[in-house]
GROMACS .gro file of C-alpha atoms in nm:
model
  418
    1MET     CA    1 -10.196  -3.671 -14.168
    2LYS     CA    2 -10.478  -3.775 -14.407
    3LYS     CA    3 -10.825  -3.670 -14.283
    4SER     CA    4 -10.929  -4.064 -14.299
    5THR     CA    5 -10.631  -4.148 -14.069
    6TYR     CA    6 -10.713  -3.873 -13.838
    7VAL     CA    7 -11.085  -3.963 -13.803
    8LEU     CA    8 -10.988  -4.345 -13.743
    9ALA     CA    9 -10.751  -4.243 -13.483
   10LEU     CA   10 -10.999  -4.020 -13.316
   11LEU     CA   11 -11.266  -4.284 -13.312
   12SER     CA   12 -11.019  -4.543 -13.169
   13VAL     CA   13 -10.966  -4.308 -12.870
   14ILE     CA   14 -11.316  -4.243 -12.828
   15LEU     CA   15 -11.474  -4.584 -12.881
   16GLY     CA   16 -11.167  -4.805 -12.749
   17PHE     CA   17 -11.123  -4.946 -13.090
   18SER     CA   18 -10.767  -5.152 -13.096
   19CYS     CA   19 -10.603  -4.971 -13.374
   20ALA     CA   20 -10.219  -4.952 -13.398
   21SER     CA   21 -10.105  -4.742 -13.099
   22GLU     CA   22  -9.911  -4.515 -13.342
   23LYS     CA   23 -10.234  -4.424 -13.515
   24SER     CA   24 -10.410  -4.325 -13.201
   25GLU     CA   25 -10.109  -4.126 -13.074
   26THR     CA   26 -10.134  -3.903 -13.368
   27VAL     CA   27 -10.410  -3.746 -13.245
   28ASP     CA   28 -10.357  -3.374 -13.167
   29TYR     CA   29 -10.583  -3.340 -12.867
   30ALA     CA   30 -10.508  -2.979 -12.845
   31ALA     CA   31 -10.661  -2.901 -13.170
   32LEU     CA   32 -10.987  -3.076 -13.085
   33SER     CA   33 -11.298  -2.893 -12.957
   34GLU     CA   34 -11.349  -2.887 -12.572
   35GLU     CA   35 -11.641  -3.136 -12.635
   36ASP     CA   36 -11.460  -3.387 -12.815
   37ARG     CA   37 -11.159  -3.369 -12.594
   38MET     CA   38 -11.395  -3.418 -12.293
   39ARG     CA   39 -11.565  -3.695 -12.450
   40ILE     CA   40 -11.206  -3.889 -12.510
   41ALA     CA   41 -11.094  -3.801 -12.155
   42THR     CA   42 -11.426  -3.950 -11.999
   43ASP     CA   43 -11.380  -4.257 -12.223
   44LEU     CA   44 -11.019  -4.303 -12.099
   45ALA     CA   45 -11.139  -4.260 -11.741
   46GLN     CA   46 -11.397  -4.523 -11.791
   47GLN     CA   47 -11.183  -4.763 -11.980
   48THR     CA   48 -10.859  -4.734 -11.783
   49ILE     CA   49 -10.816  -4.860 -11.435
   50MET     CA   50 -10.794  -4.537 -11.225
   51VAL     CA   51 -10.611  -4.549 -10.866
   52ASP     CA   52 -10.632  -4.257 -10.625
   53GLY     CA   53 -10.366  -4.267 -10.337
   54HIS     CA   54 -10.563  -4.102 -10.067
   55VAL     CA   55 -10.941  -4.078  -9.989
   56ASP     CA   56 -11.057  -4.010  -9.643
   57LEU     CA   57 -11.400  -4.184  -9.669
   58PRO     CA   58 -11.348  -4.404  -9.346
   59TYR     CA   59 -11.275  -4.105  -9.123
   60ARG     CA   60 -11.578  -3.921  -9.297
   61MET     CA   61 -11.788  -4.210  -9.181
   62LYS     CA   62 -11.662  -4.196  -8.824
   63VAL     CA   63 -11.700  -3.834  -8.808
   64GLY     CA   64 -12.061  -3.866  -8.928
   65GLY     CA   65 -12.127  -4.102  -8.619
   66PHE     CA   66 -12.129  -4.430  -8.825
   67THR     CA   67 -12.004  -4.734  -8.619
   68LEU     CA   68 -12.014  -5.112  -8.662
   69GLN     CA   69 -12.328  -5.116  -8.434
   70ARG     CA   70 -12.500  -4.839  -8.627
   71GLU     CA   71 -12.622  -4.802  -8.984
   72ILE     CA   72 -12.332  -4.749  -9.206
   73LEU     CA   73 -12.323  -4.444  -9.457
   74ASP     CA   74 -12.482  -4.564  -9.772
   75VAL     CA   75 -12.222  -4.474 -10.023
   76SER     CA   76 -12.370  -4.726 -10.275
   77THR     CA   77 -12.619  -4.424 -10.360
   78ARG     CA   78 -12.539  -4.056 -10.428
   79THR     CA   79 -12.474  -3.902 -10.085
   80GLU     CA   80 -12.557  -3.546  -9.945
   81GLY     CA   81 -12.213  -3.392  -9.883
   82GLY     CA   82 -11.881  -3.557  -9.903
   83ASN     CA   83 -11.674  -3.608 -10.205
   84PHE     CA   84 -11.714  -3.974 -10.259
   85ASP     CA   85 -11.988  -4.243 -10.342
   86PHE     CA   86 -12.038  -4.526 -10.585
   87PRO     CA   87 -12.241  -4.342 -10.840
   88ARG     CA   88 -11.991  -4.059 -10.867
   89SER     CA   89 -11.704  -4.282 -10.882
   90LYS     CA   90 -11.851  -4.455 -11.170
   91GLU     CA   91 -11.925  -4.130 -11.346
   92GLY     CA   92 -11.553  -4.011 -11.271
   93GLY     CA   93 -11.389  -4.353 -11.372
   94LEU     CA   94 -11.252  -4.419 -11.030
   95ASP     CA   95 -11.181  -4.758 -10.965
   96ALA     CA   96 -10.946  -4.802 -10.676
   97PRO     CA   97 -10.955  -4.532 -10.400
   98PHE     CA   98 -10.699  -4.612 -10.116
   99MET     CA   99 -10.918  -4.590  -9.810
  100SER     CA  100 -10.742  -4.372  -9.562
  101ILE     CA  101 -10.726  -4.537  -9.210
  102TYR     CA  102 -10.646  -4.203  -9.067
  103ILE     CA  103 -10.538  -4.167  -8.713
  104PRO     CA  104 -10.525  -3.810  -8.558
  105ALA     CA  105 -10.204  -3.730  -8.402
  106ARG     CA  106 -10.378  -3.670  -8.060
  107TYR     CA  107 -10.418  -4.055  -8.032
  108GLN     CA  108 -10.032  -4.063  -7.997
  109GLU     CA  109 -10.078  -3.898  -7.663
  110MET     CA  110 -10.418  -4.021  -7.532
  111GLY     CA  111 -10.379  -4.369  -7.648
  112GLY     CA  112 -10.627  -4.589  -7.869
  113ALA     CA  113 -10.445  -4.536  -8.186
  114LYS     CA  114 -10.443  -4.919  -8.270
  115ALA     CA  115 -10.810  -4.959  -8.172
  116LEU     CA  116 -10.913  -4.670  -8.390
  117ALA     CA  117 -10.725  -4.833  -8.684
  118ASP     CA  118 -10.894  -5.144  -8.632
  119SER     CA  119 -11.233  -4.987  -8.614
  120LEU     CA  120 -11.182  -4.797  -8.942
  121ILE     CA  121 -11.052  -5.117  -9.109
  122LEU     CA  122 -11.367  -5.303  -9.016
  123MET     CA  123 -11.579  -5.020  -9.125
  124THR     CA  124 -11.412  -5.015  -9.473
  125GLU     CA  125 -11.455  -5.409  -9.493
  126ARG     CA  126 -11.822  -5.359  -9.400
  127LEU     CA  127 -11.885  -5.155  -9.728
  128THR     CA  128 -11.773  -5.470  -9.924
  129THR     CA  129 -11.994  -5.700  -9.728
  130THR     CA  130 -12.298  -5.457  -9.735
  131TRP     CA  131 -12.269  -5.416 -10.120
  132PRO     CA  132 -12.071  -5.681 -10.251
  133ASP     CA  133 -12.171  -5.611 -10.604
  134LYS     CA  134 -12.039  -5.260 -10.577
  135PHE     CA  135 -11.729  -5.270 -10.360
  136GLY     CA  136 -11.449  -5.524 -10.307
  137MET     CA  137 -11.136  -5.535 -10.091
  138ALA     CA  138 -10.805  -5.515 -10.281
  139TYR     CA  139 -10.466  -5.626 -10.122
  140SER     CA  140 -10.273  -5.617 -10.447
  141PRO     CA  141 -10.272  -5.489 -10.817
  142ALA     CA  142 -10.422  -5.834 -10.918
  143ASP     CA  143 -10.728  -5.782 -10.678
  144ILE     CA  144 -10.786  -5.449 -10.843
  145ARG     CA  145 -10.759  -5.578 -11.187
  146ALA     CA  146 -11.014  -5.852 -11.089
  147ASN     CA  147 -11.260  -5.616 -10.926
  148PHE     CA  148 -11.242  -5.398 -11.234
  149GLU     CA  149 -11.336  -5.643 -11.468
  150ALA     CA  150 -11.619  -5.743 -11.233
  151GLY     CA  151 -11.731  -5.388 -11.220
  152ARG     CA  152 -11.654  -5.336 -10.871
  153ILE     CA  153 -11.482  -5.051 -10.697
  154SER     CA  154 -11.184  -5.177 -10.527
  155LEU     CA  155 -11.116  -5.050 -10.160
  156PRO     CA  156 -10.727  -5.093 -10.090
  157MET     CA  157 -10.621  -4.951  -9.757
  158GLY     CA  158 -10.336  -4.728  -9.647
  159MET     CA  159 -10.286  -4.597  -9.293
  160GLU     CA  160 -10.232  -4.246  -9.242
  161ASN     CA  161  -9.997  -4.213  -8.936
  162GLY     CA  162  -9.781  -4.492  -8.816
  163ALA     CA  163  -9.909  -4.426  -8.450
  164PRO     CA  164 -10.116  -4.764  -8.447
  165ILE     CA  165  -9.769  -4.946  -8.440
  166GLU     CA  166  -9.712  -4.812  -8.120
  167ASP     CA  167  -9.372  -4.913  -8.010
  168LYS     CA  168  -9.390  -5.270  -8.140
  169LEU     CA  169  -9.249  -5.388  -8.459
  170GLU     CA  170  -9.476  -5.690  -8.460
  171ASN     CA  171  -9.781  -5.471  -8.521
  172LEU     CA  172  -9.653  -5.413  -8.874
  173ALA     CA  173  -9.711  -5.777  -8.947
  174TYR     CA  174 -10.064  -5.747  -8.789
  175PHE     CA  175 -10.156  -5.450  -9.004
  176HIS     CA  176 -10.029  -5.625  -9.314
  177GLU     CA  177 -10.257  -5.918  -9.220
  178ARG     CA  178 -10.534  -5.678  -9.190
  179GLY     CA  179 -10.488  -5.539  -9.538
  180ILE     CA  180 -10.282  -5.237  -9.482
  181ARG     CA  181 -10.061  -5.195  -9.810
  182TYR     CA  182  -9.904  -4.843  -9.736
  183ILE     CA  183  -9.827  -4.647  -9.408
  184THR     CA  184  -9.786  -4.278  -9.410
  185LEU     CA  185  -9.516  -4.266  -9.141
  186THR     CA  186  -9.631  -3.949  -8.965
  187HIS     CA  187  -9.917  -3.711  -8.965
  188SER     CA  188  -9.934  -3.356  -8.814
  189LYS     CA  189  -9.695  -3.427  -8.508
  190ASP     CA  190  -9.361  -3.607  -8.457
  191ASN     CA  191  -9.418  -3.965  -8.351
  192LEU     CA  192  -9.203  -4.252  -8.235
  193ILE     CA  193  -9.115  -4.318  -8.618
  194GLY     CA  194  -8.979  -3.984  -8.723
  195ASP     CA  195  -9.064  -3.604  -8.758
  196SER     CA  196  -9.361  -3.457  -8.925
  197SER     CA  197  -9.357  -3.172  -9.178
  198TYR     CA  198  -9.616  -2.984  -8.964
  199ASP     CA  199  -9.444  -3.006  -8.639
  200THR     CA  200  -9.159  -2.771  -8.515
  201THR     CA  201  -9.002  -2.970  -8.260
  202TYR     CA  202  -8.788  -3.192  -8.471
  203MET     CA  203  -8.789  -3.457  -8.191
  204HIS     CA  204  -8.552  -3.703  -8.403
  205GLY     CA  205  -8.390  -3.474  -8.654
  206GLY     CA  206  -8.542  -3.694  -8.919
  207LEU     CA  207  -8.623  -4.085  -8.890
  208SER     CA  208  -8.574  -4.215  -8.531
  209GLU     CA  209  -8.395  -4.542  -8.478
  210PHE     CA  210  -8.701  -4.710  -8.423
  211GLY     CA  211  -8.815  -4.557  -8.747
  212VAL     CA  212  -8.518  -4.717  -8.919
  213GLU     CA  213  -8.637  -5.053  -8.815
  214VAL     CA  214  -8.989  -4.976  -8.910
  215VAL     CA  215  -8.894  -4.886  -9.279
  216LYS     CA  216  -8.692  -5.200  -9.294
  217GLU     CA  217  -8.978  -5.423  -9.163
  218MET     CA  218  -9.224  -5.244  -9.399
  219ASN     CA  219  -8.985  -5.359  -9.702
  220ARG     CA  220  -8.959  -5.693  -9.568
  221LEU     CA  221  -9.336  -5.740  -9.533
  222GLY     CA  222  -9.437  -5.571  -9.840
  223ILE     CA  223  -9.589  -5.250  -9.717
  224MET     CA  224  -9.535  -4.947  -9.920
  225VAL     CA  225  -9.358  -4.659  -9.729
  226ASP     CA  226  -9.554  -4.341  -9.773
  227ILE     CA  227  -9.374  -4.033  -9.716
  228SER     CA  228  -9.635  -3.774  -9.742
  229HIS     CA  229  -9.650  -3.567  -9.413
  230VAL     CA  230  -9.309  -3.631  -9.309
  231SER     CA  231  -9.027  -3.364  -9.260
  232ASP     CA  232  -8.759  -3.314  -9.519
  233ASP     CA  233  -8.504  -3.472  -9.296
  234THR     CA  234  -8.710  -3.765  -9.242
  235PHE     CA  235  -8.789  -3.801  -9.612
  236TYR     CA  236  -8.413  -3.802  -9.690
  237ASP     CA  237  -8.344  -4.070  -9.406
  238VAL     CA  238  -8.631  -4.293  -9.550
  239LEU     CA  239  -8.439  -4.298  -9.896
  240GLU     CA  240  -8.113  -4.394  -9.725
  241VAL     CA  241  -8.285  -4.698  -9.551
  242THR     CA  242  -8.527  -4.822  -9.811
  243GLN     CA  243  -8.435  -5.103 -10.060
  244VAL     CA  244  -8.771  -5.037 -10.261
  245PRO     CA  245  -8.939  -4.756 -10.415
  246VAL     CA  246  -9.168  -4.532 -10.199
  247ILE     CA  247  -9.465  -4.310 -10.262
  248ALA     CA  248  -9.606  -3.973 -10.162
  249SER     CA  249  -9.958  -4.080 -10.154
  250HIS     CA  250 -10.110  -3.733 -10.150
  251SER     CA  251  -9.848  -3.445 -10.197
  252SER     CA  252  -9.799  -3.166 -10.456
  253ALA     CA  253  -9.519  -2.954 -10.579
  254ARG     CA  254  -9.361  -2.711 -10.333
  255HIS     CA  255  -9.258  -2.502 -10.634
  256PHE     CA  256  -9.592  -2.345 -10.633
  257THR     CA  257  -9.618  -2.317 -10.228
  258PRO     CA  258  -9.296  -2.180 -10.129
  259GLY     CA  259  -9.222  -2.265  -9.772
  260PHE     CA  260  -9.493  -2.522  -9.728
  261GLU     CA  261  -9.305  -2.822  -9.615
  262ARG     CA  262  -9.587  -3.054  -9.663
  263ASN     CA  263  -9.527  -3.052 -10.028
  264MET     CA  264  -9.233  -3.164 -10.190
  265GLY     CA  265  -8.935  -2.952 -10.300
  266ASP     CA  266  -8.769  -3.004 -10.658
  267ASP     CA  267  -8.475  -3.193 -10.524
  268MET     CA  268  -8.691  -3.421 -10.307
  269ILE     CA  269  -8.895  -3.507 -10.637
  270GLN     CA  270  -8.570  -3.579 -10.812
  271LYS     CA  271  -8.457  -3.813 -10.524
  272LEU     CA  272  -8.803  -3.979 -10.518
  273ALA     CA  273  -8.766  -4.035 -10.900
  274GLU     CA  274  -8.414  -4.176 -10.865
  275ASN     CA  275  -8.545  -4.416 -10.604
  276GLY     CA  276  -8.831  -4.524 -10.847
  277GLY     CA  277  -9.104  -4.383 -10.646
  278VAL     CA  278  -9.426  -4.204 -10.730
  279ILE     CA  279  -9.577  -3.881 -10.610
  280MET     CA  280  -9.953  -3.865 -10.620
  281ILE     CA  281 -10.079  -3.512 -10.674
  282ASN     CA  282 -10.301  -3.363 -10.397
  283PHE     CA  283 -10.608  -3.167 -10.543
  284GLY     CA  284 -10.656  -2.956 -10.209
  285GLY     CA  285 -10.657  -2.582 -10.295
  286SER     CA  286 -10.387  -2.507 -10.030
  287PHE     CA  287 -10.161  -2.766 -10.187
  288VAL     CA  288 -10.189  -2.644 -10.547
  289ASP     CA  289 -10.221  -2.265 -10.516
  290GLN     CA  290 -10.016  -2.024 -10.293
  291ASP     CA  291 -10.259  -1.724 -10.348
  292PHE     CA  292 -10.533  -1.949 -10.240
  293ARG     CA  293 -10.329  -2.092  -9.948
  294GLU     CA  294 -10.256  -1.734  -9.815
  295GLY     CA  295 -10.618  -1.626  -9.890
  296ASN     CA  296 -10.765  -1.921  -9.696
  297ASP     CA  297 -10.552  -1.841  -9.403
  298ALA     CA  298 -10.686  -1.483  -9.393
  299VAL     CA  299 -11.039  -1.607  -9.455
  300ARG     CA  300 -11.025  -1.869  -9.185
  301GLU     CA  301 -10.907  -1.589  -8.935
  302HIS     CA  302 -11.173  -1.355  -9.026
  303LEU     CA  303 -11.435  -1.614  -8.994
  304VAL     CA  304 -11.314  -1.719  -8.644
  305ASN     CA  305 -11.350  -1.361  -8.518
  306TRP     CA  306 -11.659  -1.307  -8.696
  307LEU     CA  307 -11.828  -1.616  -8.533
  308ALA     CA  308 -11.684  -1.511  -8.204
  309GLU     CA  309 -11.814  -1.155  -8.233
  310ASN     CA  310 -12.161  -1.279  -8.338
  311GLU     CA  311 -12.175  -1.566  -8.086
  312LEU     CA  312 -12.253  -1.823  -8.367
  313SER     CA  313 -12.126  -2.161  -8.456
  314ARG     CA  314 -12.042  -2.288  -8.796
  315THR     CA  315 -12.355  -2.503  -8.790
  316ASP     CA  316 -12.573  -2.196  -8.765
  317PRO     CA  317 -12.777  -2.126  -9.072
  318GLU     CA  318 -12.689  -1.754  -9.056
  319ALA     CA  319 -12.320  -1.838  -9.020
  320GLN     CA  320 -12.347  -2.094  -9.302
  321GLU     CA  321 -12.485  -1.826  -9.545
  322TYR     CA  322 -12.237  -1.585  -9.423
  323ILE     CA  323 -11.939  -1.821  -9.467
  324SER     CA  324 -12.038  -1.936  -9.825
  325GLU     CA  325 -12.085  -1.556  -9.943
  326TYR     CA  326 -11.760  -1.444  -9.765
  327VAL     CA  327 -11.554  -1.733  -9.916
  328ALA     CA  328 -11.676  -1.680 -10.254
  329ALA     CA  329 -11.619  -1.304 -10.241
  330ASN     CA  330 -11.275  -1.312 -10.094
  331ASN     CA  331 -11.089  -1.610 -10.170
  332PRO     CA  332 -11.196  -1.780 -10.511
  333PHE     CA  333 -11.124  -2.151 -10.551
  334PRO     CA  334 -10.826  -2.244 -10.779
  335SER     CA  335 -10.897  -2.407 -11.119
  336VAL     CA  336 -10.810  -2.745 -11.274
  337GLN     CA  337 -10.543  -2.578 -11.466
  338LYS     CA  338 -10.361  -2.510 -11.132
  339VAL     CA  339 -10.367  -2.878 -11.065
  340ALA     CA  340 -10.235  -2.967 -11.395
  341ASP     CA  341  -9.954  -2.726 -11.354
  342HIS     CA  342  -9.796  -2.959 -11.088
  343PHE     CA  343  -9.820  -3.249 -11.337
  344ASP     CA  344  -9.641  -3.033 -11.591
  345HIS     CA  345  -9.367  -2.915 -11.341
  346ILE     CA  346  -9.300  -3.270 -11.222
  347VAL     CA  347  -9.281  -3.408 -11.557
  348SER     CA  348  -9.038  -3.137 -11.663
  349LEU     CA  349  -8.811  -3.253 -11.359
  350VAL     CA  350  -8.840  -3.608 -11.378
  351GLY     CA  351  -9.063  -3.725 -11.664
  352ILE     CA  352  -9.407  -3.892 -11.655
  353ASP     CA  353  -9.306  -4.240 -11.484
  354HIS     CA  354  -9.337  -4.088 -11.137
  355LEU     CA  355  -9.676  -3.945 -11.114
  356GLY     CA  356 -10.036  -4.035 -10.972
  357PHE     CA  357 -10.369  -3.897 -10.859
  358GLY     CA  358 -10.370  -3.844 -10.485
  359SER     CA  359 -10.671  -3.619 -10.443
  360ASP     CA  360 -10.727  -3.629 -10.060
  361PHE     CA  361 -11.095  -3.621 -10.141
  362ASP     CA  362 -11.304  -3.613  -9.802
  363GLY     CA  363 -10.997  -3.490  -9.633
  364VAL     CA  364 -10.942  -3.145  -9.748
  365GLY     CA  365 -11.284  -2.981  -9.671
  366ASP     CA  366 -11.427  -2.713  -9.902
  367THR     CA  367 -11.089  -2.617 -10.056
  368LEU     CA  368 -11.125  -2.827 -10.369
  369PRO     CA  369 -11.062  -2.662 -10.712
  370THR     CA  370 -11.343  -2.558 -10.939
  371GLY     CA  371 -11.407  -2.855 -11.160
  372LEU     CA  372 -11.243  -3.109 -10.917
  373LYS     CA  373 -11.512  -3.108 -10.633
  374ASP     CA  374 -11.571  -3.465 -10.608
  375VAL     CA  375 -11.482  -3.810 -10.765
  376SER     CA  376 -11.706  -3.772 -11.071
  377MET     CA  377 -11.472  -3.499 -11.211
  378TYR     CA  378 -11.147  -3.665 -11.286
  379PRO     CA  379 -11.239  -3.649 -11.652
  380ASN     CA  380 -11.204  -3.260 -11.641
  381LEU     CA  381 -10.829  -3.303 -11.516
  382ILE     CA  382 -10.757  -3.573 -11.785
  383ALA     CA  383 -10.900  -3.339 -12.056
  384GLU     CA  384 -10.672  -3.062 -11.940
  385LEU     CA  385 -10.380  -3.281 -11.944
  386LEU     CA  386 -10.468  -3.407 -12.304
  387LYS     CA  387 -10.505  -3.041 -12.415
  388ARG     CA  388 -10.139  -3.007 -12.282
  389GLY     CA  389 -10.005  -3.278 -12.506
  390TYR     CA  390 -10.013  -3.580 -12.266
  391SER     CA  391 -10.068  -3.899 -12.458
  392LYS     CA  392 -10.303  -4.187 -12.390
  393GLU     CA  393 -10.001  -4.397 -12.242
  394ASP     CA  394  -9.925  -4.108 -12.038
  395ILE     CA  395 -10.275  -4.094 -11.900
  396GLU     CA  396 -10.264  -4.457 -11.816
  397LYS     CA  397  -9.926  -4.415 -11.641
  398VAL     CA  398 -10.089  -4.167 -11.408
  399CYS     CA  399 -10.409  -4.346 -11.358
  400TYR     CA  400 -10.246  -4.666 -11.253
  401LYS     CA  401  -9.931  -4.810 -11.423
  402ASN     CA  402  -9.676  -4.596 -11.213
  403LEU     CA  403  -9.834  -4.706 -10.875
  404PHE     CA  404  -9.872  -5.061 -10.986
  405ARG     CA  405  -9.503  -5.058 -11.080
  406VAL     CA  406  -9.410  -4.967 -10.736
  407TRP     CA  407  -9.662  -5.169 -10.547
  408GLU     CA  408  -9.551  -5.485 -10.750
  409ALA     CA  409  -9.191  -5.409 -10.687
  410VAL     CA  410  -9.245  -5.379 -10.311
  411GLU     CA  411  -9.455  -5.720 -10.333
  412GLN     CA  412  -9.151  -5.882 -10.527
  413PHE     CA  413  -8.896  -5.762 -10.273
  414ALA     CA  414  -9.106  -5.909  -9.990
  415ALA     CA  415  -9.153  -6.248 -10.173
  416ASP     CA  416  -8.795  -6.274 -10.243
  417ASN     CA  417  -8.697  -6.205  -9.884
  418ALA     CA  418  -8.980  -6.405  -9.720
   0.00000   0.00000   0.00000
């Protein structure tokens, strides 16, 4: 390539000039300096709509003691702790984090799942009424596009655990009306819908008879089916029932974590692609790196015993200092490169059209990789993908186009069957 053509192509990517796509795609990102590649990655993150399939901010607000009656967590400014707030989202280019309406499995037994879901939805809505210049609700890809143009961060919602449906199909229409646009069918325990990847009871042997009706009704209403957290049998049953593509909102590749059913096996990823679906990669250390996963289990066991022996709790200053030092010395965090390995593996299996970001920020604690500690750091991952040969178009697909394709297909099916 002539130097002048190369420079023009590089400037077109860095500055967003609308040069012919074939020129911009001739840039050899791997040959660039780390500084230039990072500048391009940051520019792509800022100028491209970026969706994340799973951010646990609503439950973080609940755990922090924030209720509709009390002062809400001010995520319009930089917060102490946590992985998400407005300034860091803007720095990282995150435009549409799916707010996880997370329902712990214990609510299946003690009751109150529907009420908790309602409270978390209201809490999410309150962010947009408290700071309407910064946040906006989003119920469709069109809403996200409009908020993006207005400079607002969209807050689409997905419900993690179908327990709030209880045993009433009509509750699906209720939650669709409340703004829920995907439902993770199970969480850590089997429920009325199907079996969980984390449970060992295999209550239904996959999707229950009620679960079959739930999937059909979700298709009819236009709610995306999320197969993160379900057992393998439940996953395959869902694909037999659904008439539209499904998503895995925050899962990674089991190839790197053998035996970890929470991640997706190669055959499952291939079946998901045949269905037209998308797997959105979880950034949690235990999801991306087997060594860290095994080390994390050992570290956790040691710390539980150490706290008991020393009659301390995790909140004690002495304990916090010890925990920090012990973790750093005994189980180093995985790297951004480990996360990118999952992208490479899935692309090798099914191509680029079935990938997205599903960080699980605010949901995986202190296990996040070095360089991906919060929502300001997506450019680090994008830069790594560029270094590995991913194109600008590839990055756009991962950021939003793949998920929008599924979402719009689900919307269209519902409209056609209304």
